[in-house]
Coordinates of C-alpha atoms and ligand atoms in Angstrom, one line a residue:
X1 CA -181.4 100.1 24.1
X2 CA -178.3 98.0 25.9
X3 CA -175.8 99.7 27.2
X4 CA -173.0 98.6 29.6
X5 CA -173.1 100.5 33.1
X6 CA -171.0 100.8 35.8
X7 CA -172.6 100.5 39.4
X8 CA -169.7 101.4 41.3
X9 CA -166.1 99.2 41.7
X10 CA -166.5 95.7 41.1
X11 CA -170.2 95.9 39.9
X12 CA -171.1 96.6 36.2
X13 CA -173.8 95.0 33.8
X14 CA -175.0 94.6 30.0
X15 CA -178.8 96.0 30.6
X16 CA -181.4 98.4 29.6
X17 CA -180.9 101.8 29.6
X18 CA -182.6 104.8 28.2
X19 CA -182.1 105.6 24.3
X20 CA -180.1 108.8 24.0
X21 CA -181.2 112.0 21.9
X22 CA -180.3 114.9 20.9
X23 CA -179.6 117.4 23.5
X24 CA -178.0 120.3 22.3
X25 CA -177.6 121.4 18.8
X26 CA -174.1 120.1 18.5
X27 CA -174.5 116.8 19.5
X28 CA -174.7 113.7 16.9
X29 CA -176.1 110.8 17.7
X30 CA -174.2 107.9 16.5
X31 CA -175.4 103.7 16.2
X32 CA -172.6 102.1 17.2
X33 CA -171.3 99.5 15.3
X34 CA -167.2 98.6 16.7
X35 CA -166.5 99.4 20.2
X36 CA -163.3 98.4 22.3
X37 CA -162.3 97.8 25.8
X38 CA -159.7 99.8 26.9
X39 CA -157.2 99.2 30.2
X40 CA -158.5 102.5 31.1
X41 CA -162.1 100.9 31.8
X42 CA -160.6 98.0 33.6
X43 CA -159.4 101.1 36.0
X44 CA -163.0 102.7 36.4
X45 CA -164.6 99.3 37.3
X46 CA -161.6 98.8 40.0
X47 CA -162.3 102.0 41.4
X48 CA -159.6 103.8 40.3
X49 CA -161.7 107.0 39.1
X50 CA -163.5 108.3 41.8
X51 CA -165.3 111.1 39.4
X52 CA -166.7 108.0 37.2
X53 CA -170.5 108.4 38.7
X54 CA -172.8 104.6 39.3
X55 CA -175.1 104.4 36.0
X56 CA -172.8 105.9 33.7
X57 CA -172.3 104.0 30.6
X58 CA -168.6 103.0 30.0
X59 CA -166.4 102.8 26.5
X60 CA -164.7 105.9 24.6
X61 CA -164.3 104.1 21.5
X62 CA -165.9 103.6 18.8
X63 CA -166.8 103.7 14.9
X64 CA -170.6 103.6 13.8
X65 CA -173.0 105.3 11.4
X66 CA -174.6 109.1 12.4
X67 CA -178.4 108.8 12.9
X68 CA -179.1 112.1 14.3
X69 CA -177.4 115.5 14.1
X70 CA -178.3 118.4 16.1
X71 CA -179.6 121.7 14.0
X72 CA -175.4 123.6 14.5
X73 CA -173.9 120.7 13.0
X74 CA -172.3 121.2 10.1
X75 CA -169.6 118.6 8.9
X76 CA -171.8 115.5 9.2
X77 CA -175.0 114.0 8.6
X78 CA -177.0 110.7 9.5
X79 CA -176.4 107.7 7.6
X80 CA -172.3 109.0 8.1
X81 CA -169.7 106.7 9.6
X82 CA -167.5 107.8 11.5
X83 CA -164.8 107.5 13.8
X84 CA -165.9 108.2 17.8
X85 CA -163.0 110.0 19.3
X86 CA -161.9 109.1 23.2
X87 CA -161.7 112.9 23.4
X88 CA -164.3 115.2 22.6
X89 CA -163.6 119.3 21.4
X90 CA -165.6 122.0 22.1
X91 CA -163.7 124.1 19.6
X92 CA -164.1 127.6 20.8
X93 CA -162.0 127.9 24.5
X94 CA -158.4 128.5 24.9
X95 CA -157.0 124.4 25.0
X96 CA -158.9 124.0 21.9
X97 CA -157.6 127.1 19.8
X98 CA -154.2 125.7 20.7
X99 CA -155.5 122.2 19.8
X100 CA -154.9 120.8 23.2
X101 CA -158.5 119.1 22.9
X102 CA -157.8 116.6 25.2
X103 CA -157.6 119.9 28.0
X104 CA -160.8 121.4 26.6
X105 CA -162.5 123.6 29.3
X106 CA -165.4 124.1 27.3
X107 CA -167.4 121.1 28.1
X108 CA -165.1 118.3 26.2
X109 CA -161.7 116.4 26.8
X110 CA -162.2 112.8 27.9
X111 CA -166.1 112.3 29.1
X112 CA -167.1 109.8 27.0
X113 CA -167.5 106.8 29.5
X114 CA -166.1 108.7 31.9
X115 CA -168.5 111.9 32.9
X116 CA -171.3 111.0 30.7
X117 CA -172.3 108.1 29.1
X118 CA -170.0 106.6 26.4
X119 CA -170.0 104.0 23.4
X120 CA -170.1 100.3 25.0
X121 CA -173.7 100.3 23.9
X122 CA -176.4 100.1 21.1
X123 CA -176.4 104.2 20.1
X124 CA -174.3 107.0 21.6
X125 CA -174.9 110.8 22.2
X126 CA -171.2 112.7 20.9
X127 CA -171.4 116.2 22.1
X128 CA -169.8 118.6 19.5
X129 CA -169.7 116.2 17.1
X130 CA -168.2 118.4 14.2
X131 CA -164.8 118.1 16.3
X132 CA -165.5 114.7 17.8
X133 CA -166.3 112.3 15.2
X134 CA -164.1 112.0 11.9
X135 CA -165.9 110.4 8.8
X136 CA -164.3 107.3 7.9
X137 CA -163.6 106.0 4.0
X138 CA -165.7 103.1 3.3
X139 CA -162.5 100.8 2.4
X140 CA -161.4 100.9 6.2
X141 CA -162.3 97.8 8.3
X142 CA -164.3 99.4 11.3
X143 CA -161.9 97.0 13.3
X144 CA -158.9 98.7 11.9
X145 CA -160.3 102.1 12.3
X146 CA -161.5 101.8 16.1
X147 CA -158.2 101.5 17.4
X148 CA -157.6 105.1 16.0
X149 CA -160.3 106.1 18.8
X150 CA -157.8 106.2 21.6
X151 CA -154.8 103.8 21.5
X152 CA -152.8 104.8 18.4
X153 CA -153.4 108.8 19.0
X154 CA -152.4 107.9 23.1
X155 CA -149.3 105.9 21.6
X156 CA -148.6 108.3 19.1
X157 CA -149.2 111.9 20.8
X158 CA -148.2 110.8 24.4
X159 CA -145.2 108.7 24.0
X160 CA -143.6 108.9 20.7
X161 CA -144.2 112.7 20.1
X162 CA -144.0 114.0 23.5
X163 CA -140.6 111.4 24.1
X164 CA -139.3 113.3 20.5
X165 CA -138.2 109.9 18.6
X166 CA -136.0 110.8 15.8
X167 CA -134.3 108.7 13.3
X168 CA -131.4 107.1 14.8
X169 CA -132.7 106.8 18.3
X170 CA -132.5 104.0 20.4
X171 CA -136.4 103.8 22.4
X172 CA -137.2 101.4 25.0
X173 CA -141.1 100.8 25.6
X174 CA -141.8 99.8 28.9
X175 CA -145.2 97.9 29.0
X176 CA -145.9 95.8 26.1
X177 CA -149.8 95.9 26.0
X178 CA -151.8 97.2 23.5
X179 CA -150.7 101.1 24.1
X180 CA -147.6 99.8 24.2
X181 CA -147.6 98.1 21.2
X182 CA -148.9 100.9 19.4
X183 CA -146.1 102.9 20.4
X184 CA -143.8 100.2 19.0
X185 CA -145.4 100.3 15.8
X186 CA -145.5 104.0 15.4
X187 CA -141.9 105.2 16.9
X188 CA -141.2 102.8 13.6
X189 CA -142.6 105.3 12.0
X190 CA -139.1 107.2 12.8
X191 CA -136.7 104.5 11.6
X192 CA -134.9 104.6 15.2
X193 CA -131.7 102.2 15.0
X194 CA -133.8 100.1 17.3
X195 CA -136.8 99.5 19.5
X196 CA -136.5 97.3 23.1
X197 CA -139.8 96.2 24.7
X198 CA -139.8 95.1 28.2
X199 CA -142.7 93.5 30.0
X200 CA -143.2 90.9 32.4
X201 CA -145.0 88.5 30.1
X202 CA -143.1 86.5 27.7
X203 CA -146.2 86.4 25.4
X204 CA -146.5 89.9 25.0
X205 CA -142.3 90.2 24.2
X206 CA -143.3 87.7 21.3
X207 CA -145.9 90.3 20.5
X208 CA -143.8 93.0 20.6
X209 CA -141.1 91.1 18.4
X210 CA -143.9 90.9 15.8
X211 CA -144.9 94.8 16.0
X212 CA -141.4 95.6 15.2
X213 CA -139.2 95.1 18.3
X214 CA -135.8 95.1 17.6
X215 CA -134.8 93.4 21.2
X216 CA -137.1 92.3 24.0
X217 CA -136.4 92.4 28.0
X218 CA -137.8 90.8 31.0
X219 CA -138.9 93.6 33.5
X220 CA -138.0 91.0 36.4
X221 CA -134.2 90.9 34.7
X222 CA -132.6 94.1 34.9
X223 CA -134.3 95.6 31.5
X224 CA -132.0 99.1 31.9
X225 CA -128.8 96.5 31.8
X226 CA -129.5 95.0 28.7
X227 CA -130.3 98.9 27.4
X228 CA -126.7 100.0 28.7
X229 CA -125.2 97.1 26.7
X230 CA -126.5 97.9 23.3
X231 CA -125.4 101.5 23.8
X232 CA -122.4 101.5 25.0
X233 CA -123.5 102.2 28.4
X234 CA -125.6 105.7 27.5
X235 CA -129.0 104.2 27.8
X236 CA -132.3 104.9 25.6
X237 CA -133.3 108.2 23.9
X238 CA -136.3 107.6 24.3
X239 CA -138.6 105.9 27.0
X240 CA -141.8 105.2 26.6
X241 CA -143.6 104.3 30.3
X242 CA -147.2 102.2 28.9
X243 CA -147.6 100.7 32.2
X244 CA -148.7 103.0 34.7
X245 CA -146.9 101.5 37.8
X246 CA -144.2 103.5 40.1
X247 CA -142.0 100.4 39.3
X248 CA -142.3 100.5 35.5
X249 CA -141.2 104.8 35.7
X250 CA -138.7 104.4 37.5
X251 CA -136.8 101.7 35.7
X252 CA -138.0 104.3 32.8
X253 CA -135.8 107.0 34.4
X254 CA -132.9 104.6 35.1
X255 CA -132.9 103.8 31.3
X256 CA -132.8 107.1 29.9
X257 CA -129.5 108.4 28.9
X258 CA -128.5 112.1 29.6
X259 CA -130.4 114.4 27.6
X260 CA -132.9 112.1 27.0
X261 CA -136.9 112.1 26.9
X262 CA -139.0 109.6 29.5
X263 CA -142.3 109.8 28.0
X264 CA -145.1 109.1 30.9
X265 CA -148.4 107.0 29.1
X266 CA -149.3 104.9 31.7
X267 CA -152.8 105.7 33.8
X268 CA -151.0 105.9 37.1
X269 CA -153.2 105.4 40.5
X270 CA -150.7 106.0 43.0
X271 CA -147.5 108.0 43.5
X272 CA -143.9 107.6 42.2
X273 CA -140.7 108.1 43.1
X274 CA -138.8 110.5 41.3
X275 CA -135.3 110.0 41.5
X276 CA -133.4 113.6 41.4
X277 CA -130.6 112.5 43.2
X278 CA -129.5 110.5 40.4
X279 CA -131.5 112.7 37.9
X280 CA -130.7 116.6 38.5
X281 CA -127.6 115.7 36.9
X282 CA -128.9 114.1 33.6
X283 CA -130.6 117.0 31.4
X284 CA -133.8 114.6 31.5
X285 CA -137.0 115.8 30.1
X286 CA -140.3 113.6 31.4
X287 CA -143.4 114.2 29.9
X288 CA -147.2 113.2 30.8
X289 CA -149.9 113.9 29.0
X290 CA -154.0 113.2 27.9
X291 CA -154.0 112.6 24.8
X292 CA -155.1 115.6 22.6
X293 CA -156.2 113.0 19.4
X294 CA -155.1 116.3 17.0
X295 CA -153.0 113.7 15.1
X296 CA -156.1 111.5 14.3
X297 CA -156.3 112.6 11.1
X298 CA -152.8 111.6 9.9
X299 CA -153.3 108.3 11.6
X300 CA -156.4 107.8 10.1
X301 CA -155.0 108.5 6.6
X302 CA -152.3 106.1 6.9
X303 CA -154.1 103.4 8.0
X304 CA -156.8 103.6 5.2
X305 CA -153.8 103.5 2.9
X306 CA -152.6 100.7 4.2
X307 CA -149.6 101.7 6.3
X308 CA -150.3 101.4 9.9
X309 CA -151.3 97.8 11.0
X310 CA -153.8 98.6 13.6
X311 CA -156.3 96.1 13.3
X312 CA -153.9 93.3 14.0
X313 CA -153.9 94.2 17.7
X314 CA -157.7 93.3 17.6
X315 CA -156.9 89.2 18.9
X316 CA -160.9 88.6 20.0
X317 CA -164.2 89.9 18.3
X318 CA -167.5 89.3 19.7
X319 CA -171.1 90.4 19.0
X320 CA -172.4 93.5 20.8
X321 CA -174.1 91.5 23.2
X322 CA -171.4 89.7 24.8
X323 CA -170.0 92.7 26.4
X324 CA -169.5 90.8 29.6
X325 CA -167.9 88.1 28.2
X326 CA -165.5 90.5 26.0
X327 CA -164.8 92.2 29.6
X328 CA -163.7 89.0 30.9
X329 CA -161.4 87.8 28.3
X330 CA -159.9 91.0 28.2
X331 CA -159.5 91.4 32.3
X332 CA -158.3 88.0 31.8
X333 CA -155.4 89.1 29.6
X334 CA -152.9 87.0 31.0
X335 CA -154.4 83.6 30.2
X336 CA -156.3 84.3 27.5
X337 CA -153.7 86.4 25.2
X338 CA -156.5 89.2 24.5
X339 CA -154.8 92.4 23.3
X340 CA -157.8 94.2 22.2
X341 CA -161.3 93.2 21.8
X342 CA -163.4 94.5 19.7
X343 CA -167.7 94.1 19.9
X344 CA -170.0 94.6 17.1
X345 CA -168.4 95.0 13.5
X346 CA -168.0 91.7 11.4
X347 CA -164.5 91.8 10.1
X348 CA -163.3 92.3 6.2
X349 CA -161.2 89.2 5.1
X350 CA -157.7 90.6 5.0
X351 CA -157.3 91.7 8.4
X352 CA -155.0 89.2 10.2
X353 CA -154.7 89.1 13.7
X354 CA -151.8 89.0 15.4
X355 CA -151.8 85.3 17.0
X356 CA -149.1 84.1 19.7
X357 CA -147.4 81.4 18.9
Ligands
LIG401 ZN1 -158.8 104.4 26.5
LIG402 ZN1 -162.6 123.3 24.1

């Protein structure tokens, strides 16, 4: 089969690669038929992840159809579809009975496409699949239901739920990509009095406008100013960092107003200032986190019902095939508008993409 391998930074390639089978008796073996890029992979093929080893197939999302199940699986069966989780649970150790999967220390937590080898390929191998794969209705697009692999659960879990968004609240989300988008749509969920997105690129504030931004601010201008002035001068209850830059958390942490919640997403690769001089004072809480996926279920609910716009974050499609050219447009994010790509699945009619202006 194809599958898309990383050689080490800078050097990756659409090419053969063995077929994967069953290994162990809880592994599922899964065709893939949708399959994202994520920033996170842009990181891996910088060099950003040391641990990522050269011939490891990339991608940790994706939906497709089970083909193979080992004998101990129980709660699927080939010719299934399903939803690939970023974050695989063994079920059994200590993070897992307190449903921190994403911490599993049993063999799971992130390594698909990241310790062995993941979804941007023809077929997949999804260790514990009874925990790692969720069975999809057959009404939901495969494009809507991918981005409930990684982006909504990170959005969700890491930033809105960890930064406690309650109804009322103002939240700023810092980083208006596609995590950051997410986040936009589901602090909604929440009815906050309002939602500010900052970014540096005016076509991702439009975006942001359209997900449900209430107010939009240039990072370059002085984004915690324009916070102060439609609080009164408090600042946020919520920030959201989706950026992963020591510039982007600490104008998180100068937004904030006392007693508030910063809420760390961003995939940081180097280190930070924090700022206790100015913060020891404020009753702050910061959070990080991996995402832990537990709320996939709720997500995935919503979004066959209707209520979560997901797929409209998907603004390029392309055939499996083309992963190199997907990587590109979506690298290329900048000029070419790409929020997320999506390979593989032909789309249902109704799904409208978000499309600048
Ligand atoms: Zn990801
Ligand atoms: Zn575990």
């Amino acid at each position: 089969m194809k599958g898309y391998v990383f050689h080490g930074p800078g050097q990756s390639a659409w090419e053969d690669v063995p077929d994967p089978g069953v290994q162990e008796a809880t592994d599922a073996i899964v065709r893939v038929d949708a399959v994202t890029i994520c920033g996170t992979d842009l990181h891996i093929l910088k060099g950003d992840l040391p641990e990522v080893r050269p011939g490891t197939v990339l991608g940790h999302e994706a939906v497709g159809e089970i083909v193979d199940v080992g004998a101990d699986v129980r709660t699927v069966r080939p010719g299934d579809r399903v939803l690939v989780s970023c974050i695989t649970a063994c079920g059994r150790c200590p993070s897992c009975r307190e449903g921190t999967y994403g911490q599993c220390r049993g063999g799971g937590g992130w390594i698909l496409g990241h310790l062995i080898d993941g979804t941007q390929a023809e077929y997949v191998r999804v260790p514990y699949a009874d925990l790692s794969v969720h069975p999809l209705s057959s009404t939901l697009d495969g494009r809507d239901a991918v981005l409930l692999a990684d982006i909504f659960p990170t959005s969700y879990e890491v930033g809105v739920l960890n930064g406690h968004v309650r109804p009322g609240d103002t939240v700023a989300v810092v980083g208006a990509g596609p995590v950051g988008l997410a986040a936009v749509v589901t602090a909604r969920l929440f009815s906050p009095e309002r939602i500010v997105a900052v970014d540096l690129a005016a076509a991702r504030l439009e975006a942001a406008k359209h997900f449900g931004a209430d107010a939009v601010a240039d990072a370059r201008e002085a984004p915690e100013q324009l916070v102060a002035d439609l609080t009164g001068g408090l600042g946020a209850d919520v920030v959201v960092e989706a950026v992963g830059t020591p510039e982007a958390f600490e104008v998180c942490t100068r937004m904030v107003r006392p007693g508030g919640h910063v809420a760390n997403v961003g995939v940081h690769g180097k280190p930070a200032t924090l700022h206790l001089e100015d913060l020891w004072i404020k009753n702050v809480t910061i959070t990080t986190g991996l995402v832990d996926t537990y709320s996939t279920p709720t997500l995935l609910r919503m979004a066959t019902a209707g209520r979560l716009p997901t797929g409209q974050l998907v603004t390029h499609t392309f055939p499996l095939t083309h992963m190199e050219e997907a990587y590109d447009v979506f690298a290329r994010a900048a000029d070419t508008g790409a929020l997320k790509v999506v390979l593989g699945e032909e789309p249902h009619e109704e799904v409208v993409p978000y499309r600048a202006a």
